[in-house]
Amino acid sequence: MIPTDVTQYHYRAGQLHCEDVSLAALVKTYGTPLYVYSQQALQARVTELRQALGNSGHACYAVKANQTLGILRLFAENGLGADVTSGGELYLALHAGFAPQDILYSGVGKTETELRFAIETGLRAIHVESVPELQRIETLAAEYQRVVNIGVRVNPDIDVPTHPYISTGAKEHKFGVPPTEAVQLLMQAQLSPWLNPVGIASHIGSQIMSLKPFAAAAEFLAGLASELTGMGIALEYVDVGGGVGISYAGQEPIPLTDWINTIKAPIAEAGFSLAVEPGRSLVGPAGALLTEITYVKDNGHKQFAIADAGMNDLLRPTLYQAKHPLLPVQQSNNATVLYDVVGPICESGDFLAKGYVLPKVEQGDLLCVLQAGAYGFAMSSNYNGRLRAAEVLVNGDQVTMIRERETYADLVRLQ
Ligand code: LLP
């Protein structure tokens, strides 16, 4: 079944299409494994987000979700800022055309080299996550004789219903600083001639399918920002972090408009501009991974559909037990079979789906893994000497290759 938040993938005459392009035709030209993105789906998400925000704030796309330049450029052209988490992401964002004043820099372990790059570039703000980090930024700012905009990432201690690896806003997590320390850091910044405190931020986690924790975070941050105003620290924005989750396994999707409406009220009432850093919800539903079945194998106990994409291409099922929807590219009336859809990699953790019901497949059949646009290619690797996939962007009946498939030469290029 195609989740309702996946909008540009549909069957036409029994053939799965992305917009007006047949996925089977794409595979003939570009091979597998292949990442496909719908430009119209990407644009529709951005439009919805920007309309919901109106003039109440700004959205910085979380580059970590998908750092491919073709995607970044599209978001930059469509008026988003960027949220980066490393010097590499900052480099990519600048390369893609995001203006420095539209870039936020988050991350718990920014190195001196990375901070120098950020200060030399002059960003909207660096989000500080510890006492020694603020110290380091102040020292560097003095060295450069430049006033640096900073925000502080607060850990609001809000537990969220998601996978433990991607829950980030509770006390046991490494992220942000406790509220009292955030106030101290902002005071320190206020008193420094080299630091300009402009915002507070939090990020409570990813793939959250409920609005409640977002409402709690927004109210908490709005309250804290107002307290700071009372102390003479006039912040410009309150950043509520990443976006809502998407429908991987039949969950009811949360419209971006509902999410923004939930968080913008308390922040607007307190008189601040809202900032958000969505990644997954912008790019996830627009992307799919195409793979060909190399073999079908029955070991007398289980049926394995062995795909030519594995955990190096899409790590999410292995790392987070994520359940992505799988569809046959050619619709079939075959009787259904329970498959473990696995990759070619030499470990049992290498699977795209376990115990998945599909119409009987054969060697050479194509499968489409939906909801793969976020944290898909971005987390891929060369493990097992595998070449990273190509990526294409579909717009109507037009196809643009936005990343070439790697070659064997790429495996030895830097060695
Ligand atoms: N802002 C910050 C500071 C973040 O750490 C993250 C994600 C985001 C924004 C974007 O959150 P989103 O809107 O995408 O939920 N690899 C994992 C997801 C890790 C997310 C980490 N931080 C996965 O595949 O599920």
XYZ file of C-alpha atoms and ligand atoms in Angstrom:
440
model
C 0.000 0.000 0.000
C 1.182 3.498 -0.789
C 1.107 5.683 2.358
C -1.059 8.775 1.949
C 1.857 11.143 2.503
C 3.614 9.642 -0.560
C 2.024 11.703 -3.283
C 3.783 11.239 -6.624
C 4.104 7.448 -6.828
C 1.239 5.572 -8.489
C 0.458 2.678 -10.802
C -0.463 3.415 -14.390
C -1.476 0.445 -16.499
C 0.076 -1.851 -13.913
C 3.433 -0.053 -13.924
C 4.644 1.945 -10.944
C 5.459 5.532 -11.891
C 7.095 8.487 -10.211
C 5.182 11.455 -11.629
C 5.006 10.701 -15.382
C 8.038 8.450 -15.522
C 7.822 4.663 -15.443
C 10.201 3.263 -12.836
C 10.956 0.260 -15.020
C 12.039 2.662 -17.779
C 14.250 4.515 -15.301
C 15.965 1.277 -14.351
C 16.626 0.464 -18.029
C 18.543 3.732 -18.342
C 20.166 4.097 -14.930
C 20.336 0.573 -13.463
C 19.834 -0.455 -9.832
C 20.136 0.249 -6.949
C 18.733 3.642 -7.839
C 17.423 6.467 -5.672
C 14.549 8.380 -7.267
C 13.067 11.679 -6.064
C 9.907 13.466 -7.160
C 10.552 17.173 -7.625
C 6.827 17.928 -7.437
C 6.535 16.108 -4.128
C 9.540 18.012 -2.762
C 8.119 21.330 -3.921
C 4.651 20.574 -2.567
C 6.081 19.893 0.895
C 8.076 23.132 0.877
C 5.071 25.129 -0.318
C 2.858 23.681 2.411
C 5.493 24.435 5.039
C 6.068 27.997 3.888
C 2.356 28.717 3.688
C 1.802 27.347 7.187
C 4.655 29.476 8.520
C 3.495 32.647 6.772
C 5.425 35.507 8.336
C 5.630 33.816 11.742
C 9.113 32.444 11.136
C 11.528 30.586 8.887
C 12.413 26.996 8.054
C 15.950 25.683 7.829
C 16.096 22.310 6.059
C 18.097 19.763 8.088
C 20.795 18.893 5.557
C 21.590 15.605 7.316
C 18.383 14.038 5.944
C 19.656 14.256 2.379
C 22.785 16.152 1.443
C 22.726 15.590 -2.313
C 23.361 18.887 -4.108
C 20.443 18.459 -6.521
C 18.083 18.292 -3.541
C 19.813 21.075 -1.602
C 19.694 23.410 -4.607
C 15.982 22.831 -5.019
C 15.349 23.696 -1.371
C 17.597 26.779 -1.529
C 15.786 27.972 -4.679
C 12.442 27.416 -2.955
C 13.296 29.788 -0.142
C 14.423 27.504 2.687
C 17.407 28.093 4.916
C 19.664 25.246 6.049
C 20.436 23.581 9.354
C 23.909 22.040 9.192
C 25.684 19.770 11.606
C 29.299 19.660 10.436
C 31.845 21.591 8.421
C 31.089 19.236 5.532
C 27.380 20.026 5.611
C 28.172 23.739 5.814
C 30.390 23.378 2.749
C 27.640 21.521 0.872
C 24.979 24.066 1.877
C 27.106 27.000 0.679
C 27.950 25.120 -2.508
C 24.226 24.567 -3.133
C 23.511 28.285 -2.812
C 22.127 28.779 0.694
C 23.014 32.278 1.930
C 25.196 32.290 5.074
C 22.592 34.394 6.908
C 20.043 31.601 6.336
C 22.206 28.879 7.885
C 22.029 27.545 11.445
C 24.805 25.328 12.773
C 23.761 22.627 15.264
C 25.872 19.848 16.763
C 27.319 18.671 20.024
C 30.953 18.325 18.950
C 31.935 21.131 16.609
C 35.716 21.164 16.298
C 37.894 24.269 16.303
C 38.409 23.889 12.552
C 34.668 23.686 11.985
C 33.997 26.697 14.221
C 36.616 28.733 12.358
C 34.873 27.873 9.079
C 31.505 28.924 10.542
C 32.856 32.192 11.973
C 34.705 33.080 8.775
C 31.480 32.435 6.823
C 29.257 34.460 9.172
C 26.101 32.404 9.786
C 22.629 33.252 11.075
C 23.744 31.547 14.297
C 25.868 28.837 15.825
C 23.828 26.785 18.295
C 25.985 26.178 21.341
C 25.651 22.906 23.253
C 28.157 23.186 26.110
C 30.109 25.554 28.345
C 33.491 24.827 26.712
C 32.006 25.312 23.254
C 30.839 28.827 24.138
C 34.299 29.502 25.550
C 35.933 28.375 22.348
C 33.616 30.435 20.145
C 34.279 33.537 22.234
C 38.055 33.076 22.012
C 37.884 32.574 18.247
C 35.498 35.512 17.770
C 37.955 37.745 19.643
C 40.786 36.467 17.479
C 38.804 37.271 14.303
C 37.558 40.545 15.847
C 34.057 39.553 14.749
C 30.769 39.504 16.627
C 29.298 36.012 16.313
C 25.562 35.264 16.535
C 24.851 32.419 18.890
C 21.865 30.426 20.006
C 21.833 27.925 22.835
C 20.401 24.438 22.464
C 18.396 23.585 25.544
C 17.600 20.060 26.592
C 13.972 20.339 27.717
C 13.891 16.801 29.177
C 10.893 15.716 27.125
C 10.541 12.018 26.394
C 9.202 11.169 22.944
C 7.676 8.013 21.496
C 10.267 7.060 18.884
C 13.243 4.725 18.458
C 15.715 5.285 21.334
C 18.556 6.089 18.912
C 16.669 9.068 17.517
C 15.163 10.414 20.721
C 17.339 13.381 21.687
C 15.625 15.661 24.203
C 15.765 13.791 27.501
C 18.229 14.160 30.379
C 20.201 11.033 29.505
C 20.998 12.341 26.025
C 24.202 14.119 25.075
C 22.378 17.008 23.396
C 21.900 20.577 24.559
C 22.307 21.970 28.073
C 19.873 22.031 31.008
C 17.656 25.152 31.147
C 19.538 26.802 34.021
C 22.823 26.394 32.196
C 21.247 27.755 29.002
C 20.347 30.929 30.879
C 23.913 31.225 32.200
C 25.390 30.732 28.733
C 23.106 33.365 27.220
C 23.978 35.800 30.047
C 27.635 35.193 29.380
C 27.053 35.814 25.682
C 25.123 38.994 26.449
C 28.052 40.326 28.481
C 30.662 39.451 25.869
C 31.631 42.048 23.263
C 32.165 39.187 20.776
C 28.925 37.276 21.136
C 25.401 38.239 20.127
C 22.698 35.982 21.624
C 19.895 35.644 19.066
C 17.991 32.453 19.825
C 17.249 29.346 21.808
C 16.710 25.937 20.266
C 15.781 22.414 21.139
C 15.385 19.208 19.173
C 13.513 16.483 20.993
C 13.846 13.685 18.480
C 12.991 12.414 15.048
C 10.164 10.301 13.526
C 7.658 11.533 16.114
C 4.059 10.730 15.110
C 2.320 12.816 17.746
C 1.935 16.585 18.088
C 1.889 16.537 21.882
C 5.650 16.566 22.499
C 6.066 19.349 19.929
C 3.449 21.429 21.746
C 5.236 20.790 25.043
C 8.611 21.803 23.584
C 7.191 24.980 22.009
C 5.535 26.051 25.246
C 8.621 25.305 27.269
C 10.865 27.282 24.915
C 8.445 30.216 24.666
C 8.367 30.380 28.479
C 12.131 30.304 28.742
C 12.563 32.943 26.032
C 10.128 35.227 27.893
C 12.061 34.735 31.141
C 15.199 35.744 29.292
C 13.510 38.909 28.047
C 12.818 39.725 31.703
C 16.555 39.380 32.366
C 17.385 41.839 29.602
C 18.292 39.286 26.935
C 16.178 40.025 23.866
C 16.249 36.969 21.637
C 15.038 37.063 18.037
C 13.862 33.517 17.487
C 12.837 30.293 19.163
C 13.829 27.141 17.286
C 11.652 24.084 17.900
C 14.000 21.728 16.016
C 13.191 18.939 13.558
C 9.885 18.112 11.967
C 7.177 15.499 12.285
C 7.519 11.847 11.360
C 6.267 10.214 8.162
C 4.085 7.180 7.531
C 6.414 4.186 7.159
C 4.087 1.462 8.395
C 0.546 2.655 7.917
C 0.530 5.369 10.586
C -1.742 8.344 9.974
C 0.551 11.102 8.621
C 0.573 14.470 10.357
C 0.095 17.377 7.927
C 2.934 19.904 8.066
C 0.293 22.606 8.515
C -0.987 20.962 11.722
C 2.540 20.698 13.053
C 3.333 24.360 12.387
C -0.030 25.511 13.756
C 0.668 23.581 16.956
C 4.029 25.155 17.619
C 3.644 28.648 16.257
C 0.964 29.933 18.649
C 2.917 29.931 21.935
C 5.973 31.382 20.235
C 4.099 34.145 18.423
C 2.196 35.010 21.614
C 5.484 35.399 23.439
C 6.591 37.771 20.664
C 9.307 35.693 19.009
C 9.944 34.504 15.501
C 9.647 30.724 15.042
C 12.458 28.659 13.548
C 12.161 25.004 12.543
C 14.644 22.468 11.173
C 12.667 19.759 9.377
C 14.497 17.081 7.415
C 12.626 13.804 7.077
C 9.163 15.269 6.486
C 10.398 17.362 3.542
C 12.433 14.797 1.677
C 11.380 11.350 2.957
C 8.089 10.819 1.095
C 9.522 12.203 -2.166
C 12.238 9.546 -2.432
C 12.278 5.837 -3.268
C 14.943 3.193 -3.686
C 14.676 0.856 -6.675
C 16.247 -2.557 -6.486
C 16.301 -5.682 -8.634
C 15.814 -9.192 -7.271
C 19.045 -11.059 -7.945
C 17.821 -14.449 -6.709
C 14.878 -16.033 -4.965
C 15.893 -18.680 -2.475
C 13.812 -21.120 -0.432
C 15.828 -22.772 2.325
C 12.943 -25.007 3.352
C 12.243 -22.714 6.269
C 12.054 -19.259 4.747
C 11.682 -17.588 1.407
C 14.410 -15.080 0.720
C 14.123 -12.449 -1.976
C 17.741 -11.417 -2.446
C 17.851 -7.827 -3.669
C 20.753 -5.928 -5.202
C 20.344 -3.187 -2.572
C 21.452 -3.821 0.973
C 22.158 -2.182 4.288
C 24.933 -0.130 2.719
C 22.278 1.509 0.523
C 19.502 1.806 3.099
C 20.600 1.317 6.687
C 17.335 2.244 8.391
C 15.747 -1.239 8.581
C 18.936 -2.616 10.141
C 19.739 0.231 12.500
C 16.282 1.281 13.665
C 14.160 -1.754 12.744
C 12.391 0.642 10.366
C 9.634 -0.821 8.221
C 9.602 0.783 4.791
C 6.751 0.022 2.384
C 7.854 -2.207 -0.524
C 6.006 -2.375 -3.825
C 6.507 -4.454 -6.959
C 7.351 -2.097 -9.831
C 5.141 -4.184 -12.083
C 1.781 -4.903 -10.492
C 1.040 -8.614 -10.400
C -1.817 -10.934 -9.574
C 0.513 -13.636 -8.261
C -0.403 -15.316 -5.015
C 1.321 -13.672 -2.071
C 4.369 -15.077 -0.303
C 6.005 -14.127 2.996
C 9.542 -12.967 2.209
C 12.612 -11.825 3.986
C 13.826 -9.236 1.500
C 17.567 -9.234 2.081
C 20.646 -7.637 0.535
C 23.881 -9.195 -0.700
C 25.984 -8.137 2.307
C 27.706 -10.690 4.487
C 25.782 -10.326 7.697
C 22.361 -11.361 8.862
C 21.516 -7.783 9.804
C 21.419 -6.979 6.099
C 17.768 -6.751 5.147
C 15.307 -4.311 3.615
C 12.271 -6.006 5.185
C 11.633 -9.126 7.230
C 8.480 -11.209 7.043
C 7.063 -9.041 4.268
C 4.079 -10.134 2.191
C 4.534 -9.602 -1.551
C 3.016 -11.106 -4.675
C 5.395 -13.941 -5.631
C 8.563 -12.436 -7.119
C 11.078 -13.817 -9.573
C 14.681 -13.230 -10.427
C 14.936 -9.941 -12.351
C 11.792 -8.406 -10.843
C 12.036 -4.845 -9.578
C 10.996 -3.643 -6.140
C 10.449 -0.087 -5.007
C 11.206 0.865 -1.405
C 9.108 3.900 -0.513
C 9.745 6.649 2.061
C 13.463 6.383 1.320
C 14.265 10.027 0.550
C 15.406 10.890 4.077
C 18.371 9.210 5.781
C 18.582 6.811 2.833
C 21.374 7.794 0.478
C 22.732 10.104 3.199
C 23.593 7.115 5.401
C 24.871 4.869 2.607
C 28.416 3.529 2.507
C 30.930 1.430 0.592
C 30.704 -1.455 3.046
C 31.542 -4.788 1.404
C 33.200 -2.879 -1.433
C 29.820 -1.820 -2.718
C 29.410 1.119 -5.035
C 27.050 3.784 -3.869
C 23.868 4.138 -5.899
C 23.000 6.735 -8.517
C 20.303 9.311 -7.799
C 17.794 10.839 -10.208
C 15.325 13.687 -9.889
C 12.025 13.346 -11.740
C 9.965 16.366 -12.769
C 6.892 15.530 -14.855
C 8.325 13.399 -17.653
C 11.829 14.849 -17.261
C 14.628 13.002 -15.509
C 17.880 14.533 -14.259
C 20.721 12.454 -12.917
C 21.791 14.284 -9.760
C 24.456 11.790 -8.712
C 26.328 9.307 -10.836
C 26.719 5.734 -9.733
C 30.160 5.158 -8.228
C 32.681 3.060 -10.127
C 35.391 0.665 -8.921
C 37.891 3.489 -9.527
C 36.095 5.506 -6.830
C 36.888 2.763 -4.331
C 40.635 3.300 -4.723
C 40.697 7.011 -5.574
C 41.818 8.318 -2.167
C 44.082 5.440 -1.179
N 17.659 19.391 13.838
C 18.536 18.675 14.563
C 19.395 19.370 15.517
C 18.602 17.266 14.408
O 19.459 16.574 15.135
C 17.755 16.619 13.482
C 17.812 15.170 13.304
C 16.868 17.419 12.722
C 16.847 18.793 12.935
C 15.951 16.845 11.680
O 14.981 16.021 12.221
P 13.825 15.425 11.291
O 12.970 16.557 10.834
O 14.492 14.770 10.129
O 13.110 14.469 12.156
N 19.056 8.680 10.880
C 17.814 8.680 11.639
C 17.353 10.072 11.971
C 18.319 10.862 12.808
C 17.838 12.249 13.100
C 18.832 13.029 13.885
N 18.564 14.411 14.007
C 16.750 7.918 10.870
O 17.032 7.425 9.760
O 15.637 7.748 11.350
